[in-house]
């Protein structure tokens, strides 16, 4: 595919994302916000550019301890689809990393 | 050297063809939605509205996004789509000067508005300083464009109307255009979200 079209598609996507953000259409739900905060809390000793930890560690955090497992994983899935958290490839299952987008958001 | 020149030419032709396909294809789809979906539904539920004017006129949205990224070249990339859409839906006679003028105003105004906005801001041609400025510039350009185009349509085709009906007609066209632009941006947003989900799976 042509790179020029690709750069324009990328620019269009950025434009639409900014519009959504400015219009308040990408607010996180309460559970999603709590999980992000718990992630930050659980990874505060990790390097800024590589904040990863296991879901078990995050779930043990007092902020999200009361969430049931299905609710936690549903919200986690939403955060992954929003691009705020990503699975760590090549590592054991259950390890996730905060993306730069999550850092900007907070 | 001859081989290198040949490669560059083929790439340019491919580039051109891809853009024509993308811009004209999107325009044609927008016309199909406007004429085959929105208009009949509007007719059925809102019979009091005049049949002239579509409440979510998505071709305007496509025209605007195309002009925002390609400037004057958008007129070339959209031309096949415009011709096909006219043959299928609008039926403006191509051999009349008024039709040529109408189409020119309709598709040249948006690039002109964005060029004016870029000149005023002394920013990069067509693009804002950042994505944050981009969407605002797109909407401002859209509002200016629809005002000029709807004024021109009314002057050219409805000069026999009273002042009140002229204003009503202009307002209807502008509302349809802006709602069409918002609908286009909504559809594009949803398309990117679906694509992101599919890629993640």
Tab-separated table of C-alpha atoms in Angstrom:
chain	number	residue	atom	x	y	z
A	1	UNK	CA	0.000	0.000	0.000
A	2	UNK	CA	1.109	3.509	-0.729
A	3	UNK	CA	2.951	5.241	2.139
A	4	UNK	CA	1.434	8.625	1.399
A	5	UNK	CA	-2.069	7.249	1.824
A	6	UNK	CA	-0.898	5.461	4.969
A	7	UNK	CA	0.426	8.673	6.487
A	8	UNK	CA	-2.849	10.425	5.679
A	9	UNK	CA	-4.880	7.587	7.196
A	10	UNK	CA	-2.669	7.811	10.276
A	11	UNK	CA	-3.206	11.573	10.429
A	12	UNK	CA	-6.960	11.115	10.020
A	13	UNK	CA	-6.978	8.596	12.844
A	14	UNK	CA	-5.073	10.991	15.119
A	15	UNK	CA	-7.524	13.775	14.212
A	16	UNK	CA	-10.510	11.601	15.126
A	17	UNK	CA	-8.916	10.481	18.401
A	18	UNK	CA	-8.215	14.071	19.418
A	19	UNK	CA	-11.780	15.002	18.562
A	20	UNK	CA	-13.115	12.166	20.726
A	21	UNK	CA	-10.846	13.199	23.585
A	22	UNK	CA	-11.780	16.867	23.372
A	23	UNK	CA	-15.483	16.028	23.249
A	24	UNK	CA	-15.146	13.749	26.283
A	25	UNK	CA	-16.177	10.654	24.365
A	26	UNK	CA	-13.355	8.421	25.578
A	27	UNK	CA	-13.854	8.650	29.297
A	28	UNK	CA	-12.893	5.545	31.152
A	29	UNK	CA	-15.438	3.735	33.287
A	30	UNK	CA	-14.856	3.724	37.018
A	31	UNK	CA	-13.519	0.153	37.001
A	32	UNK	CA	-11.161	0.934	34.126
A	33	UNK	CA	-9.859	4.013	35.942
A	34	UNK	CA	-9.315	2.004	39.120
A	35	UNK	CA	-7.394	-0.697	37.266
A	36	UNK	CA	-5.153	1.874	35.579
A	37	UNK	CA	-4.458	3.508	38.946
A	38	UNK	CA	-3.782	0.124	40.529
A	39	UNK	CA	-1.391	-0.644	37.673
A	40	UNK	CA	0.485	2.594	38.251
A	41	UNK	CA	0.638	1.898	41.940
A	42	UNK	CA	1.855	-1.673	41.415
A	43	UNK	CA	4.524	-0.653	38.885
A	44	UNK	CA	5.928	2.444	40.582
A	45	UNK	CA	9.312	0.753	41.055
A	46	UNK	CA	9.483	-0.279	37.395
A	47	UNK	CA	11.265	1.858	34.759
A	48	UNK	CA	9.035	4.602	33.305
A	49	UNK	CA	9.200	3.187	29.780
A	50	UNK	CA	8.460	-0.419	30.792
A	51	UNK	CA	5.838	-0.524	33.523
A	52	UNK	CA	4.776	-4.159	33.594
A	53	UNK	CA	3.419	-6.540	36.153
A	54	UNK	CA	1.123	-9.518	36.566
A	55	UNK	CA	-2.652	-9.288	36.801
A	56	UNK	CA	-2.425	-11.077	40.146
A	57	UNK	CA	-0.288	-8.249	41.556
A	58	UNK	CA	-2.729	-5.625	40.271
A	59	UNK	CA	-5.734	-7.520	41.627
A	60	UNK	CA	-4.122	-7.625	45.071
A	61	UNK	CA	-4.003	-3.809	45.122
A	62	UNK	CA	-6.568	-2.346	47.571
A	63	UNK	CA	-8.003	-0.081	44.826
A	64	UNK	CA	-9.361	-3.037	42.839
A	65	UNK	CA	-9.435	-5.819	45.419
A	66	UNK	CA	-13.242	-5.668	45.645
A	67	UNK	CA	-13.760	-6.229	41.919
A	68	UNK	CA	-14.907	-9.735	41.025
A	69	UNK	CA	-12.677	-11.687	38.664
A	70	UNK	CA	-15.065	-11.489	35.675
A	71	UNK	CA	-15.499	-7.729	36.186
A	72	UNK	CA	-11.755	-7.205	36.479
A	73	UNK	CA	-10.990	-9.154	33.334
A	74	UNK	CA	-13.791	-7.473	31.401
A	75	UNK	CA	-12.421	-4.033	32.282
A	76	UNK	CA	-8.875	-5.213	31.527
A	77	UNK	CA	-10.014	-6.358	28.094
A	78	UNK	CA	-11.526	-2.893	27.487
A	79	UNK	CA	-8.267	-1.244	28.493
A	80	UNK	CA	-6.364	-3.481	26.091
A	81	UNK	CA	-8.769	-2.594	23.263
A	82	UNK	CA	-8.348	1.130	24.076
A	83	UNK	CA	-4.606	0.682	23.769
A	84	UNK	CA	-3.869	1.692	27.369
A	85	UNK	CA	-2.558	-1.696	28.471
A	86	UNK	CA	-0.890	-4.359	26.363
A	87	UNK	CA	0.061	-7.988	26.821
A	88	UNK	CA	3.790	-8.595	27.091
A	89	UNK	CA	4.717	-10.816	24.180
A	90	UNK	CA	7.262	-13.576	24.766
A	91	UNK	CA	6.670	-13.569	28.522
A	92	UNK	CA	4.624	-15.879	30.755
A	93	UNK	CA	0.857	-15.386	30.582
A	94	UNK	CA	-0.771	-12.781	32.778
A	95	UNK	CA	1.920	-10.115	32.431
A	96	UNK	CA	0.758	-6.770	31.082
A	97	UNK	CA	2.425	-3.466	30.412
A	98	UNK	CA	1.144	0.131	30.546
A	99	UNK	CA	1.409	1.890	27.191
A	100	UNK	CA	2.677	5.472	26.733
A	101	UNK	CA	-0.944	6.427	25.992
A	102	UNK	CA	-1.893	5.418	29.553
A	103	UNK	CA	0.934	7.535	30.964
A	104	UNK	CA	-0.300	10.577	29.006
A	105	UNK	CA	-3.865	9.985	30.159
A	106	UNK	CA	-2.910	9.949	33.827
B	1	UNK	CA	19.008	5.434	-15.133
B	2	UNK	CA	16.241	4.554	-17.597
B	3	UNK	CA	15.102	1.720	-15.303
B	4	UNK	CA	14.978	4.041	-12.275
B	5	UNK	CA	12.864	6.564	-14.206
B	6	UNK	CA	10.515	3.752	-15.283
B	7	UNK	CA	10.064	2.634	-11.642
B	8	UNK	CA	9.266	6.162	-10.472
B	9	UNK	CA	6.636	6.587	-13.187
B	10	UNK	CA	4.945	3.286	-12.331
B	11	UNK	CA	4.881	4.188	-8.644
B	12	UNK	CA	3.313	7.548	-9.454
B	13	UNK	CA	0.642	5.919	-11.593
B	14	UNK	CA	-0.075	3.405	-8.828
B	15	UNK	CA	-0.216	6.194	-6.270
B	16	UNK	CA	-2.599	8.209	-8.433
B	17	UNK	CA	-4.836	5.225	-9.168
B	18	UNK	CA	-4.979	4.256	-5.482
B	19	UNK	CA	-6.038	7.744	-4.471
B	20	UNK	CA	-8.662	7.993	-7.206
B	21	UNK	CA	-10.060	4.637	-6.114
B	22	UNK	CA	-10.090	5.607	-2.445
B	23	UNK	CA	-11.542	9.110	-2.763
B	24	UNK	CA	-14.043	8.388	-5.536
B	25	UNK	CA	-15.019	5.066	-3.969
B	26	UNK	CA	-15.787	6.692	-0.619
B	27	UNK	CA	-17.733	9.453	-2.362
B	28	UNK	CA	-19.828	6.961	-4.294
B	29	UNK	CA	-20.592	4.980	-1.137
B	30	UNK	CA	-21.634	8.222	0.576
B	31	UNK	CA	-23.963	9.074	-2.304
B	32	UNK	CA	-25.479	5.589	-2.173
B	33	UNK	CA	-26.135	5.972	1.554
B	34	UNK	CA	-27.610	9.459	1.093
B	35	UNK	CA	-29.878	8.546	-1.818
B	36	UNK	CA	-30.798	4.946	-1.071
B	37	UNK	CA	-30.999	4.982	2.737
B	38	UNK	CA	-31.225	8.447	4.294
B	39	UNK	CA	-33.508	10.071	1.736
B	40	UNK	CA	-36.216	7.349	1.722
B	41	UNK	CA	-36.167	7.154	5.538
B	42	UNK	CA	-36.351	10.934	5.764
B	43	UNK	CA	-39.229	10.968	3.273
B	44	UNK	CA	-41.089	8.332	5.274
B	45	UNK	CA	-40.665	9.786	8.760
B	46	UNK	CA	-40.364	13.506	8.040
B	47	UNK	CA	-42.817	14.145	5.231
B	48	UNK	CA	-43.141	17.809	6.147
B	49	UNK	CA	-39.547	18.403	5.058
B	50	UNK	CA	-39.034	19.286	1.425
B	51	UNK	CA	-37.514	16.471	-0.610
B	52	UNK	CA	-34.751	18.821	-1.649
B	53	UNK	CA	-31.955	18.386	0.831
B	54	UNK	CA	-30.853	15.268	2.664
B	55	UNK	CA	-30.679	15.509	6.430
B	56	UNK	CA	-27.389	13.573	6.777
B	57	UNK	CA	-25.630	14.486	3.565
B	58	UNK	CA	-22.484	12.372	3.823
B	59	UNK	CA	-21.051	13.252	0.380
B	60	UNK	CA	-20.307	16.659	1.895
B	61	UNK	CA	-18.293	14.974	4.664
B	62	UNK	CA	-16.247	12.915	2.195
B	63	UNK	CA	-15.682	15.983	0.011
B	64	UNK	CA	-14.428	17.921	2.997
B	65	UNK	CA	-12.067	15.251	4.364
B	66	UNK	CA	-10.700	14.728	0.859
B	67	UNK	CA	-10.120	18.468	0.411
B	68	UNK	CA	-8.517	18.736	3.847
B	69	UNK	CA	-5.829	16.180	3.011
B	70	UNK	CA	-5.384	16.724	-0.735
B	71	UNK	CA	-6.285	20.352	-1.344
B	72	UNK	CA	-6.958	21.158	-5.008
B	73	UNK	CA	-5.968	17.653	-6.041
B	74	UNK	CA	-9.104	16.351	-4.304
B	75	UNK	CA	-11.103	17.644	-7.269
B	76	UNK	CA	-9.184	15.279	-9.544
B	77	UNK	CA	-9.371	12.308	-7.199
B	78	UNK	CA	-13.107	12.825	-6.668
B	79	UNK	CA	-13.947	13.486	-10.341
B	80	UNK	CA	-14.805	9.880	-11.334
B	81	UNK	CA	-16.996	9.535	-8.256
B	82	UNK	CA	-18.737	12.816	-9.033
B	83	UNK	CA	-19.451	11.761	-12.619
B	84	UNK	CA	-20.793	8.356	-11.591
B	85	UNK	CA	-22.889	9.784	-8.763
B	86	UNK	CA	-24.360	12.364	-11.110
B	87	UNK	CA	-25.263	9.660	-13.640
B	88	UNK	CA	-26.794	7.417	-10.995
B	89	UNK	CA	-28.524	9.853	-8.660
B	90	UNK	CA	-28.441	13.583	-9.391
B	91	UNK	CA	-28.838	13.821	-13.183
B	92	UNK	CA	-27.406	17.289	-13.652
B	93	UNK	CA	-27.020	17.831	-17.413
B	94	UNK	CA	-23.275	17.873	-18.106
B	95	UNK	CA	-23.668	19.956	-21.262
B	96	UNK	CA	-24.971	23.004	-19.432
B	97	UNK	CA	-22.757	25.783	-18.123
B	98	UNK	CA	-24.816	26.069	-14.930
B	99	UNK	CA	-24.077	22.406	-14.106
B	100	UNK	CA	-20.345	22.878	-14.648
B	101	UNK	CA	-20.405	26.008	-12.479
B	102	UNK	CA	-22.378	24.264	-9.778
B	103	UNK	CA	-20.031	21.292	-9.641
B	104	UNK	CA	-16.972	23.540	-9.660
B	105	UNK	CA	-18.284	25.623	-6.770
B	106	UNK	CA	-19.373	22.502	-4.933
B	107	UNK	CA	-15.949	20.836	-5.104
B	108	UNK	CA	-13.559	23.788	-5.273
B	109	UNK	CA	-14.871	25.735	-2.287
B	110	UNK	CA	-13.563	23.357	0.385
B	111	UNK	CA	-9.929	23.358	-0.892
B	112	UNK	CA	-10.138	27.138	-1.178
B	113	UNK	CA	-11.392	27.503	2.398
B	114	UNK	CA	-8.661	25.263	3.806
B	115	UNK	CA	-6.005	27.126	1.835
B	116	UNK	CA	-7.380	30.377	3.258
B	117	UNK	CA	-7.359	29.029	6.810
B	118	UNK	CA	-3.807	27.736	6.384
B	119	UNK	CA	-2.682	31.106	5.018
B	120	UNK	CA	-4.380	32.900	7.884
B	121	UNK	CA	-2.676	30.687	10.457
B	122	UNK	CA	0.600	30.659	8.539
B	123	UNK	CA	0.711	26.997	9.379
B	124	UNK	CA	1.595	23.950	7.283
B	125	UNK	CA	-0.500	23.870	4.121
B	126	UNK	CA	-3.767	21.986	4.755
B	127	UNK	CA	-2.676	20.584	8.140
B	128	UNK	CA	-3.044	22.149	11.546
B	129	UNK	CA	-0.170	22.501	14.007
B	130	UNK	CA	-1.277	19.243	15.633
B	131	UNK	CA	-4.173	16.769	15.482
B	132	UNK	CA	-5.850	18.982	18.093
B	133	UNK	CA	-6.027	21.832	15.575
B	134	UNK	CA	-6.834	19.505	12.699
B	135	UNK	CA	-10.386	18.594	13.702
B	136	UNK	CA	-11.283	22.166	14.630
B	137	UNK	CA	-9.946	23.397	11.310
B	138	UNK	CA	-11.937	20.681	9.541
B	139	UNK	CA	-15.169	21.842	11.187
B	140	UNK	CA	-14.508	25.548	10.622
B	141	UNK	CA	-13.635	24.855	6.983
B	142	UNK	CA	-16.825	22.790	6.720
B	143	UNK	CA	-19.009	25.600	8.045
B	144	UNK	CA	-17.467	28.176	5.732
B	145	UNK	CA	-17.754	25.807	2.756
B	146	UNK	CA	-21.388	24.925	3.324
B	147	UNK	CA	-22.319	28.591	3.742
B	148	UNK	CA	-20.736	29.530	0.421
B	149	UNK	CA	-22.057	26.493	-1.457
B	150	UNK	CA	-25.630	26.817	-0.146
B	151	UNK	CA	-25.624	30.544	-0.968
B	152	UNK	CA	-24.454	29.762	-4.502
B	153	UNK	CA	-27.057	26.995	-4.972
B	154	UNK	CA	-29.819	29.338	-3.919
B	155	UNK	CA	-28.627	32.194	-6.099
B	156	UNK	CA	-28.288	29.898	-9.131
B	157	UNK	CA	-31.405	27.775	-8.794
B	158	UNK	CA	-33.818	29.449	-6.396
B	159	UNK	CA	-33.554	33.150	-7.112
B	160	UNK	CA	-37.327	33.182	-7.712
B	161	UNK	CA	-38.031	32.386	-4.038
B	162	UNK	CA	-38.903	34.992	-1.439
B	163	UNK	CA	-36.201	36.129	0.967
B	164	UNK	CA	-37.711	34.052	3.772
B	165	UNK	CA	-37.833	30.847	1.689
B	166	UNK	CA	-34.298	31.501	0.466
B	167	UNK	CA	-33.041	31.646	4.047
B	168	UNK	CA	-35.015	28.499	4.936
B	169	UNK	CA	-33.624	26.676	1.908
B	170	UNK	CA	-30.054	27.743	2.724
B	171	UNK	CA	-30.491	26.721	6.348
B	172	UNK	CA	-31.794	23.280	5.307
B	173	UNK	CA	-28.829	22.669	3.016
B	174	UNK	CA	-26.332	23.822	5.650
B	175	UNK	CA	-27.880	21.639	8.365
B	176	UNK	CA	-27.789	18.644	6.019
B	177	UNK	CA	-24.151	19.307	5.158
B	178	UNK	CA	-22.938	19.753	8.745
B	179	UNK	CA	-24.896	16.720	9.986
B	180	UNK	CA	-23.468	14.812	7.034
B	181	UNK	CA	-19.945	15.840	8.033
B	182	UNK	CA	-20.536	14.738	11.623
B	183	UNK	CA	-22.028	11.456	10.409
B	184	UNK	CA	-18.977	10.907	8.180
B	185	UNK	CA	-16.593	11.539	11.091
B	186	UNK	CA	-18.655	9.161	13.245
B	187	UNK	CA	-18.533	6.416	10.595
B	188	UNK	CA	-14.768	6.897	10.170
B	189	UNK	CA	-14.259	6.739	13.964
B	190	UNK	CA	-16.258	3.512	14.214
B	191	UNK	CA	-14.375	2.049	11.238
B	192	UNK	CA	-11.019	2.673	12.934
B	193	UNK	CA	-12.284	1.131	16.190
B	194	UNK	CA	-13.552	-1.979	14.406
B	195	UNK	CA	-10.287	-2.265	12.461
B	196	UNK	CA	-8.309	-1.957	15.710
B	197	UNK	CA	-10.390	-4.696	17.356
B	198	UNK	CA	-10.019	-6.999	14.353
B	199	UNK	CA	-6.238	-6.462	14.260
B	200	UNK	CA	-5.936	-7.193	17.968
B	201	UNK	CA	-7.784	-10.475	17.553
